[in-house]
mmCIF file of C-alpha atoms in Angstrom:
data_model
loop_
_atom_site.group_PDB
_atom_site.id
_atom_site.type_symbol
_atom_site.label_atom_id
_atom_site.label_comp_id
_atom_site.label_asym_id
_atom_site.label_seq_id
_atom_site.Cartn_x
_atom_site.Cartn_y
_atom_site.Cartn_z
ATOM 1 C CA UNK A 13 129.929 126.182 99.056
ATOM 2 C CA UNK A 14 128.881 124.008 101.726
ATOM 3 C CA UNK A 15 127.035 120.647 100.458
ATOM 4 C CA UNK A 16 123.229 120.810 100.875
ATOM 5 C CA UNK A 17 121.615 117.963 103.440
ATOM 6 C CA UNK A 18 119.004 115.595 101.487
ATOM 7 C CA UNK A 19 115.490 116.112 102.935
ATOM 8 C CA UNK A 20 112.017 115.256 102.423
ATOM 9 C CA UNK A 21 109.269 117.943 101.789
ATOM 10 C CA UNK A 22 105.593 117.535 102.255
ATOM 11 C CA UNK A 23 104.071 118.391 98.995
ATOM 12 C CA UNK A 24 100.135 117.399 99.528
ATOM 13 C CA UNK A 25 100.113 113.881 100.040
ATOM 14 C CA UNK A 26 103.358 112.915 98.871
ATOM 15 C CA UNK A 27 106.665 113.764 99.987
ATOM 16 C CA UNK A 28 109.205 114.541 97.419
ATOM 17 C CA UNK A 29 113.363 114.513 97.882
ATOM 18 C CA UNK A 30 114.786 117.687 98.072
ATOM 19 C CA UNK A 31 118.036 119.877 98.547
ATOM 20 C CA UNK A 32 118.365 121.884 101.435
ATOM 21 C CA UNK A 33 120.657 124.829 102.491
ATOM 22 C CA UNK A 34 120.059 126.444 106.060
ATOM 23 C CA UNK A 35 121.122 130.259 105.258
ATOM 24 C CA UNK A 36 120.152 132.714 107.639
ATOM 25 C CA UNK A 37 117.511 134.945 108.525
ATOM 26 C CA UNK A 38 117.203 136.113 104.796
ATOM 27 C CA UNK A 39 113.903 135.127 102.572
ATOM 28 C CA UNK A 40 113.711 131.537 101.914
ATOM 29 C CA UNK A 41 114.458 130.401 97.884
ATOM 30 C CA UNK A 42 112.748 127.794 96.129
ATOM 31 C CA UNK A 43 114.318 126.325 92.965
ATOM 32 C CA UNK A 44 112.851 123.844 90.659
ATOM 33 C CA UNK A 45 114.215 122.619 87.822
ATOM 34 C CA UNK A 46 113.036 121.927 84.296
ATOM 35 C CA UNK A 47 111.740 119.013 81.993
ATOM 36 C CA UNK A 48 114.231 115.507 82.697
ATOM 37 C CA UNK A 49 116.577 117.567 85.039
ATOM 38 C CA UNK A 50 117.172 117.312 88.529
ATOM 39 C CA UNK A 51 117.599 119.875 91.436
ATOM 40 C CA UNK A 52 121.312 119.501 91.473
ATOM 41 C CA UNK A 53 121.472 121.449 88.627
ATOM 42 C CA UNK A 54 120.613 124.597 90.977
ATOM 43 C CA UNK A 55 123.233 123.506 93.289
ATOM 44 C CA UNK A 56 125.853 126.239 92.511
ATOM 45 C CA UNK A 57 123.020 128.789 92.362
ATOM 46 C CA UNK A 58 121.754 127.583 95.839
ATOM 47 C CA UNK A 59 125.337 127.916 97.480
ATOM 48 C CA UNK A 60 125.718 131.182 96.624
ATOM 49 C CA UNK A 61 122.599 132.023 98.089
ATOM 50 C CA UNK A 62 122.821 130.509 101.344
ATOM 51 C CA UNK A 63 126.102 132.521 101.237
ATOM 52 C CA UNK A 64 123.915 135.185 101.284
ATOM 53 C CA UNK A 65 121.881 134.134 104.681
ATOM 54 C CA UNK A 66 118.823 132.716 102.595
ATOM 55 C CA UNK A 67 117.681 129.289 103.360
ATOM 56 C CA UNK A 68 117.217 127.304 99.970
ATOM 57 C CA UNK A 69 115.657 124.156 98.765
ATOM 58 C CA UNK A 70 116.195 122.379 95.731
ATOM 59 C CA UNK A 71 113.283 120.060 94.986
ATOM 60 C CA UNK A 72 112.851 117.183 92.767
ATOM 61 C CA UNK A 73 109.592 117.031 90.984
ATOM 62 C CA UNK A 74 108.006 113.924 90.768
ATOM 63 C CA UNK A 75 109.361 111.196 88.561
ATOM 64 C CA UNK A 76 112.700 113.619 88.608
ATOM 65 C CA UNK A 77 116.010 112.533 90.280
ATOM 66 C CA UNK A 78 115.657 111.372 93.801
ATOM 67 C CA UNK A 79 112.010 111.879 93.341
ATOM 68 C CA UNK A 80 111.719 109.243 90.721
ATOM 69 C CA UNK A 81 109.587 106.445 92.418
ATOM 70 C CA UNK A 82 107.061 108.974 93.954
ATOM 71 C CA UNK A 83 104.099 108.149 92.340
ATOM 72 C CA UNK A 84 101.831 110.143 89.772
ATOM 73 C CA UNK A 85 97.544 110.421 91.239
ATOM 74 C CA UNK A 86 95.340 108.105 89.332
ATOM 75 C CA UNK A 87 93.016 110.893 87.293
ATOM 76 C CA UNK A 88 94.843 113.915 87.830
ATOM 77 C CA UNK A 89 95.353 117.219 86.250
ATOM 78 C CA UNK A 90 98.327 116.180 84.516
ATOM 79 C CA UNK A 91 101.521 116.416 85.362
ATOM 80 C CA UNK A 92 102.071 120.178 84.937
ATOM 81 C CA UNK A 93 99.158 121.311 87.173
ATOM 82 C CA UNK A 94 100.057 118.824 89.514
ATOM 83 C CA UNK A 95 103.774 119.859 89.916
ATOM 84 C CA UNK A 96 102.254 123.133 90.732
ATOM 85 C CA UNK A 97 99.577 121.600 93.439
ATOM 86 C CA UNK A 98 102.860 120.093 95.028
ATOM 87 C CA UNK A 99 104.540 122.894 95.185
ATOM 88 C CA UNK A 100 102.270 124.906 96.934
ATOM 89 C CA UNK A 101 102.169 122.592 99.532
ATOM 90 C CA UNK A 102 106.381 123.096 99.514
ATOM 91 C CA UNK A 103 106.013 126.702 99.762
ATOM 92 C CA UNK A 104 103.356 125.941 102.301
ATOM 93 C CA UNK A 105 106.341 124.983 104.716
ATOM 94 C CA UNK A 106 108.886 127.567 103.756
ATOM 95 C CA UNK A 107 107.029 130.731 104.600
ATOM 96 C CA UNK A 108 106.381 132.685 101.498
ATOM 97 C CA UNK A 109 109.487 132.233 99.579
ATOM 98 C CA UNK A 110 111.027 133.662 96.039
ATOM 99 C CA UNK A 111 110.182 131.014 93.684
ATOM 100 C CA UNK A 112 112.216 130.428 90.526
ATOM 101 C CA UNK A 113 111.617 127.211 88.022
ATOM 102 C CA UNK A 114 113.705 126.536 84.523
ATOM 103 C CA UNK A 115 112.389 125.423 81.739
ATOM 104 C CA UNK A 116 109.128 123.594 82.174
ATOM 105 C CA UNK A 117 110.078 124.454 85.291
ATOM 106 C CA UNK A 118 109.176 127.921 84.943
ATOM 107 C CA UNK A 119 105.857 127.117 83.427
ATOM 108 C CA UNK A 120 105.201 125.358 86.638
ATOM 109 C CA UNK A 121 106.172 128.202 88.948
ATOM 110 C CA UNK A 122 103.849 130.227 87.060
ATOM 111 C CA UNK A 123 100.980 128.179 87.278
ATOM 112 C CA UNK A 124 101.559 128.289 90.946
ATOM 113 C CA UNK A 125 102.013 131.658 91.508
ATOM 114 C CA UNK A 126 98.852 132.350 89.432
ATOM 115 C CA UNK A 127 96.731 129.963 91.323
ATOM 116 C CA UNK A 128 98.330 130.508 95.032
ATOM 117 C CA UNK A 129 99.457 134.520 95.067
ATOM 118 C CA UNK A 130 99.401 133.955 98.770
ATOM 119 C CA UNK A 131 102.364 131.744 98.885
ATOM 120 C CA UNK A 132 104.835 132.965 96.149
ATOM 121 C CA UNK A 133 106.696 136.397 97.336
ATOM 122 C CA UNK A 134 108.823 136.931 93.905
ATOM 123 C CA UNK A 135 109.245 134.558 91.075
ATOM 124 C CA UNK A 136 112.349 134.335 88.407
ATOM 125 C CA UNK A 137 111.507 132.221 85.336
ATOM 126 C CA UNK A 138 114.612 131.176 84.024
ATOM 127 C CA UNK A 139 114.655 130.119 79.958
ATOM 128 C CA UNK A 140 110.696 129.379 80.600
ATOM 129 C CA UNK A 141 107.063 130.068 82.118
ATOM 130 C CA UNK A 142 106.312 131.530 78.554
ATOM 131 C CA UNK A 143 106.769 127.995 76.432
ATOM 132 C CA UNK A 144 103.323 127.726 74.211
ATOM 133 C CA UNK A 145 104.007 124.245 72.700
ATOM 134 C CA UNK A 146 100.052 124.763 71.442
ATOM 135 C CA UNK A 147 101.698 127.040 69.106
ATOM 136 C CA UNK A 148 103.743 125.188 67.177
ATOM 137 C CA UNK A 149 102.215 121.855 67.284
ATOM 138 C CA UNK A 150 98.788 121.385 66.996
ATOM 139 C CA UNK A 151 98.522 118.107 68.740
ATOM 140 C CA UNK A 152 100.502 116.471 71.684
ATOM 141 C CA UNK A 153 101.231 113.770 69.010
ATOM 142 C CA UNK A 154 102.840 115.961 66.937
ATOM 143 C CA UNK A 155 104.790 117.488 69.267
ATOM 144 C CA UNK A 156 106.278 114.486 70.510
ATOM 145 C CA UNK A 157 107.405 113.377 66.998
ATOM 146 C CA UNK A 158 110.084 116.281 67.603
ATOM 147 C CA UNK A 159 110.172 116.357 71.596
ATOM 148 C CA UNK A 160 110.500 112.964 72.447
ATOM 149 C CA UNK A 161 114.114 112.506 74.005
ATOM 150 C CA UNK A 162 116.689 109.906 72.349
ATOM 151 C CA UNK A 163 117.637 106.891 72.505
ATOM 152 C CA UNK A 164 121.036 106.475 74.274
ATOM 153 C CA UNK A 165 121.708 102.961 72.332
ATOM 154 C CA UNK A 166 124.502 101.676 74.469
ATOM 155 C CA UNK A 167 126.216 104.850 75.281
ATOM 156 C CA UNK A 168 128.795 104.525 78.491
ATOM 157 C CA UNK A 169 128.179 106.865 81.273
ATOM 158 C CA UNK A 170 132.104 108.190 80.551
ATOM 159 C CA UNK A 171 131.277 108.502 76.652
ATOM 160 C CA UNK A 172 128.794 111.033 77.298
ATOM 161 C CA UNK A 173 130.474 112.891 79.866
ATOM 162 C CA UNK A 174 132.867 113.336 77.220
ATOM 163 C CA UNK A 175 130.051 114.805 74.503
ATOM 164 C CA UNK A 176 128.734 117.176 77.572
ATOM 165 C CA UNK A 177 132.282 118.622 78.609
ATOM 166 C CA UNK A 178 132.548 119.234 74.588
ATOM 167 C CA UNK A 179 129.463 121.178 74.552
ATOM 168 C CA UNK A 180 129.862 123.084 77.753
ATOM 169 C CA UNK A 181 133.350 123.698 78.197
ATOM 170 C CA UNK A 182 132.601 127.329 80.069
ATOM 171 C CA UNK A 183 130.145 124.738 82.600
ATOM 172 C CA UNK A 184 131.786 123.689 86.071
ATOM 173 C CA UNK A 185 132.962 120.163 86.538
ATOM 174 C CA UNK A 186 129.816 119.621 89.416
ATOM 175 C CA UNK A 187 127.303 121.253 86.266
ATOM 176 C CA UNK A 188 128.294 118.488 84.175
ATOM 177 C CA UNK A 189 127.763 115.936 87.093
ATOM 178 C CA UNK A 190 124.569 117.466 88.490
ATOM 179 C CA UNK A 191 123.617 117.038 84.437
ATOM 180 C CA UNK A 192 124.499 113.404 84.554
ATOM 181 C CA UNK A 193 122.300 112.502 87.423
ATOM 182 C CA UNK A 194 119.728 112.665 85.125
ATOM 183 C CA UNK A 195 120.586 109.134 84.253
ATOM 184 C CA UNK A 196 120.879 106.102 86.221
ATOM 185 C CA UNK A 197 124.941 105.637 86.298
ATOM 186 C CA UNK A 198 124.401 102.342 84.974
ATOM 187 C CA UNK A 199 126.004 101.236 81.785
ATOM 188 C CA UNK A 200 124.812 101.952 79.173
ATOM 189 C CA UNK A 201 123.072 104.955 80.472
ATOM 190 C CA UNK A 202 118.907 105.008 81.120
ATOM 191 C CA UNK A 203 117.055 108.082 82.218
ATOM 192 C CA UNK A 204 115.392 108.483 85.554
ATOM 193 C CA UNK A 205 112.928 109.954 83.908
ATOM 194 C CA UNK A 206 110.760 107.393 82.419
ATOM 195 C CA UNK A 207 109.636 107.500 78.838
ATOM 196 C CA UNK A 208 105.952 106.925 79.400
ATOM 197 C CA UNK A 209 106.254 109.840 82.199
ATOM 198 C CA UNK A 210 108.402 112.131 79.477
ATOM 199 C CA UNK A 211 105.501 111.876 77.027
ATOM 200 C CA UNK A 212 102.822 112.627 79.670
ATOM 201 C CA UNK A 213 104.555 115.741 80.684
ATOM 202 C CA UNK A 214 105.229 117.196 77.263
ATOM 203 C CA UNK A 215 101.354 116.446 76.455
ATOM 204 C CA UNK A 216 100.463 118.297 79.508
ATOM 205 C CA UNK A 217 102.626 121.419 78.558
ATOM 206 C CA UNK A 218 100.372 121.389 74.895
ATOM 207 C CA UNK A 219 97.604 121.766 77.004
ATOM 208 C CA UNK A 220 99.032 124.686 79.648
ATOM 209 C CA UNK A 221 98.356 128.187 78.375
ATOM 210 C CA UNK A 222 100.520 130.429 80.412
ATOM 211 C CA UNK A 223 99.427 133.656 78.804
ATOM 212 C CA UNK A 224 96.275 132.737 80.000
ATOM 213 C CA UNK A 225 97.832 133.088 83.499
ATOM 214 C CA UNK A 226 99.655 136.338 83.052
ATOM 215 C CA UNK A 227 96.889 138.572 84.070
ATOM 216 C CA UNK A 228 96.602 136.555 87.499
ATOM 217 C CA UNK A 229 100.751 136.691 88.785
ATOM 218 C CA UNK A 230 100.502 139.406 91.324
ATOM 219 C CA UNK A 231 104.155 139.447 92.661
ATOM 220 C CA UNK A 232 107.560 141.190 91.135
ATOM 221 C CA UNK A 233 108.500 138.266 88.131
ATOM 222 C CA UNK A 234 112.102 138.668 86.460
ATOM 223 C CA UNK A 235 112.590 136.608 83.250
ATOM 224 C CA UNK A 236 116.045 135.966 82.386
ATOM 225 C CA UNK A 237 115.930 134.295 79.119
ATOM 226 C CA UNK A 238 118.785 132.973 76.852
ATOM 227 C CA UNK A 239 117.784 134.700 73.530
ATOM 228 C CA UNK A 240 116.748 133.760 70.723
ATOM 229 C CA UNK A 241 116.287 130.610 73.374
ATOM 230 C CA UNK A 242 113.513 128.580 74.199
ATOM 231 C CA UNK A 243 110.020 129.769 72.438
ATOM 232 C CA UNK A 244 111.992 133.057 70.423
ATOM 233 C CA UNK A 245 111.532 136.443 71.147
ATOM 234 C CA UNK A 246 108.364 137.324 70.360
ATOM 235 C CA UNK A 247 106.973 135.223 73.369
ATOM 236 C CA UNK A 248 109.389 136.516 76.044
ATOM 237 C CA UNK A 249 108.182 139.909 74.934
ATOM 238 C CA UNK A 250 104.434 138.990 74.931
ATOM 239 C CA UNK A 251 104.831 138.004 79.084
ATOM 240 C CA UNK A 252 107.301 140.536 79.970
ATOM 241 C CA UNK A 253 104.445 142.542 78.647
ATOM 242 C CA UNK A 254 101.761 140.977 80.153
ATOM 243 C CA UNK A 255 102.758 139.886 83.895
ATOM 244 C CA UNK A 256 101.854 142.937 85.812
ATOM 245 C CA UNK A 257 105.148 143.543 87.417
ATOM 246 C CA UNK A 258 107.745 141.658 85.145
ATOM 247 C CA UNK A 259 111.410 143.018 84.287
ATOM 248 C CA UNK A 260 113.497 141.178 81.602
ATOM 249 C CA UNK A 261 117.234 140.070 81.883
ATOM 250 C CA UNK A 262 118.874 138.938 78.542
ATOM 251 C CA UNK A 263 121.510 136.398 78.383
ATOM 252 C CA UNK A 264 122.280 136.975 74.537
ATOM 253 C CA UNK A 265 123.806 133.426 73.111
ATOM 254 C CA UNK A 266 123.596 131.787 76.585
ATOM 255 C CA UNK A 267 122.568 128.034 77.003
ATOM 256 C CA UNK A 268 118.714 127.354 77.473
ATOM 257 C CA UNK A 269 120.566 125.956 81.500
ATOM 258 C CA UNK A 270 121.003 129.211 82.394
ATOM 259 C CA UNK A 271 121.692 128.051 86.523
ATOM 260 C CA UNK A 272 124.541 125.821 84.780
ATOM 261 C CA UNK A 273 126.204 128.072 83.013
ATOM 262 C CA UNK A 274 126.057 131.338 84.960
ATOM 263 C CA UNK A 275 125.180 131.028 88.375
ATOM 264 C CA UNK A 276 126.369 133.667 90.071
ATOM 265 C CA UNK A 277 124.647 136.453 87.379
ATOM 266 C CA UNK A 278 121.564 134.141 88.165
ATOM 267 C CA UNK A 279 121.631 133.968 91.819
ATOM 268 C CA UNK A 280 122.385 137.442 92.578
ATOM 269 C CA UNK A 281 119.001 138.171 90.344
ATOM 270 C CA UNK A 282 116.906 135.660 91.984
ATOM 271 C CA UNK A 283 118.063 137.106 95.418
ATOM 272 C CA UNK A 284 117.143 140.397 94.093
ATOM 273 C CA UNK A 285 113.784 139.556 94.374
ATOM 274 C CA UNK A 286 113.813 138.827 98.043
#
């Protein structure tokens, strides 16, 4: 896998850092990652489909990874919509491409693809696009009293690499880095992500509605979900039942970072879609 070349991409008036893979004359891939990740979590997934002659990019979302200082608009829509308005101005550039998003990630992609059908030629939610926080907390308070990431009191950058290999021992040795740059290597360990910028994001996922959006998603969708997984099964049936042209791809007992743990299963399926 050759190593991607750090770009910038316009996305409306910002530009955002980004992973890029040249490919070939194959459909273009865009990958976005989920809530307090980073794109180099796709990075496996992205190699193996620039093997395959597609260009890729990876993108950072703002306040994410190499996109951390990139600022959020005064007044916005929230940080969920506006991921979405700065993607479209991503896919803007890349011709149509196959969209997939993780996570919150997902819930992003499928805002866009509901709002710009013009710009989105397949789109793989992986673990996410169907997360109703609404659902299970009735405020954004209350969801935060459970959501709200934890304190790493002191912890060494080693000391948690430790903990992750523990956890993932069937990840790769450049998942468990790409996981890591999530933090500033500084010691003891601080997110990029900030805290205030965490909380605003989870608030504005209490306020999405994807199944709202269903209805709208014109192109093929794939859901590969890592069941029970995020949101249970009951909502990965509801929008496999709902998008208009949706197939679903089980990962029984898988981790919720599906890219991490099997990329090849997941890039071959994303570059399905193309």
């Amino acid at each position: 896998m050759g190593l991607p070349e750090i770009i910038g991409v316009a996305a409306g008036a910002v530009t955002l850092s980004a992973r890029s893979w040249p490919g070939g004359g194959a459909r273009p891939v865009l990958l976005v990652h989920g809530l307090s990740s980073n794109a180099r979590l796709w990075d496996e997934v992205a190699g193996r489909l620039a093997a395959d002659e597609h260009p890729v990019v990876a993108v950072d979302l703002r306040g994410h990874g190499a996109s951390a200082d990139v600022p959020d608009p005064d007044g916005g829509p929230g940080p969920t919509l506006q991921a979405a308005l700065d993607l479209a101005g991503v896919c803007a550039g890349l011709g149509e491409p196959v969209v997939a998003g993780q996570s919150w990630g997902g819930n992003v992609v499928l805002q866009l693809a509901a709002d710009r059908p013009d710009l989105v030629h397949g789109l793989a939610l992986v673990d996410g696009g169907w997360l109703h926080l609404a659902d299970r907390w009735p405020t954004a308070e209350a969801a935060w009293e459970v959501l709200a990431p934890p304190d790493f009191d002191g912890l060494k950058l080693g000391d948690l690499r430790e903990r992750l290999v523990g956890m993932h021992q069937d990840w790769s040795s450049a998942a468990i880095d790409a996981t890591l740059a999530n933090l500033h290597p500084d010691d003891p360990v601080r997110p990029r992500l900030t805290r205030g910028r965490h909380r605003a994001i989870v608030t504005s996922m209490v306020e999405h509605r994807p199944r709202d959006l269903y209805p709208r998603v014109t192109c093929r969708t794939l859901l590969l979900a890592a069941l029970p997984g995020a949101g249970g099964r009951a909502l990965v049936d509801e929008a496999a039942a709902a998008l208009p042209s949706a197939e679903l791809v089980e990962f029984p007992g898988a981790d919720h970072d599906l890219h991490a743990q099997h990329p090849d299963r997941v890039a071959a399926l994303i570059g399905g879609l193309a």
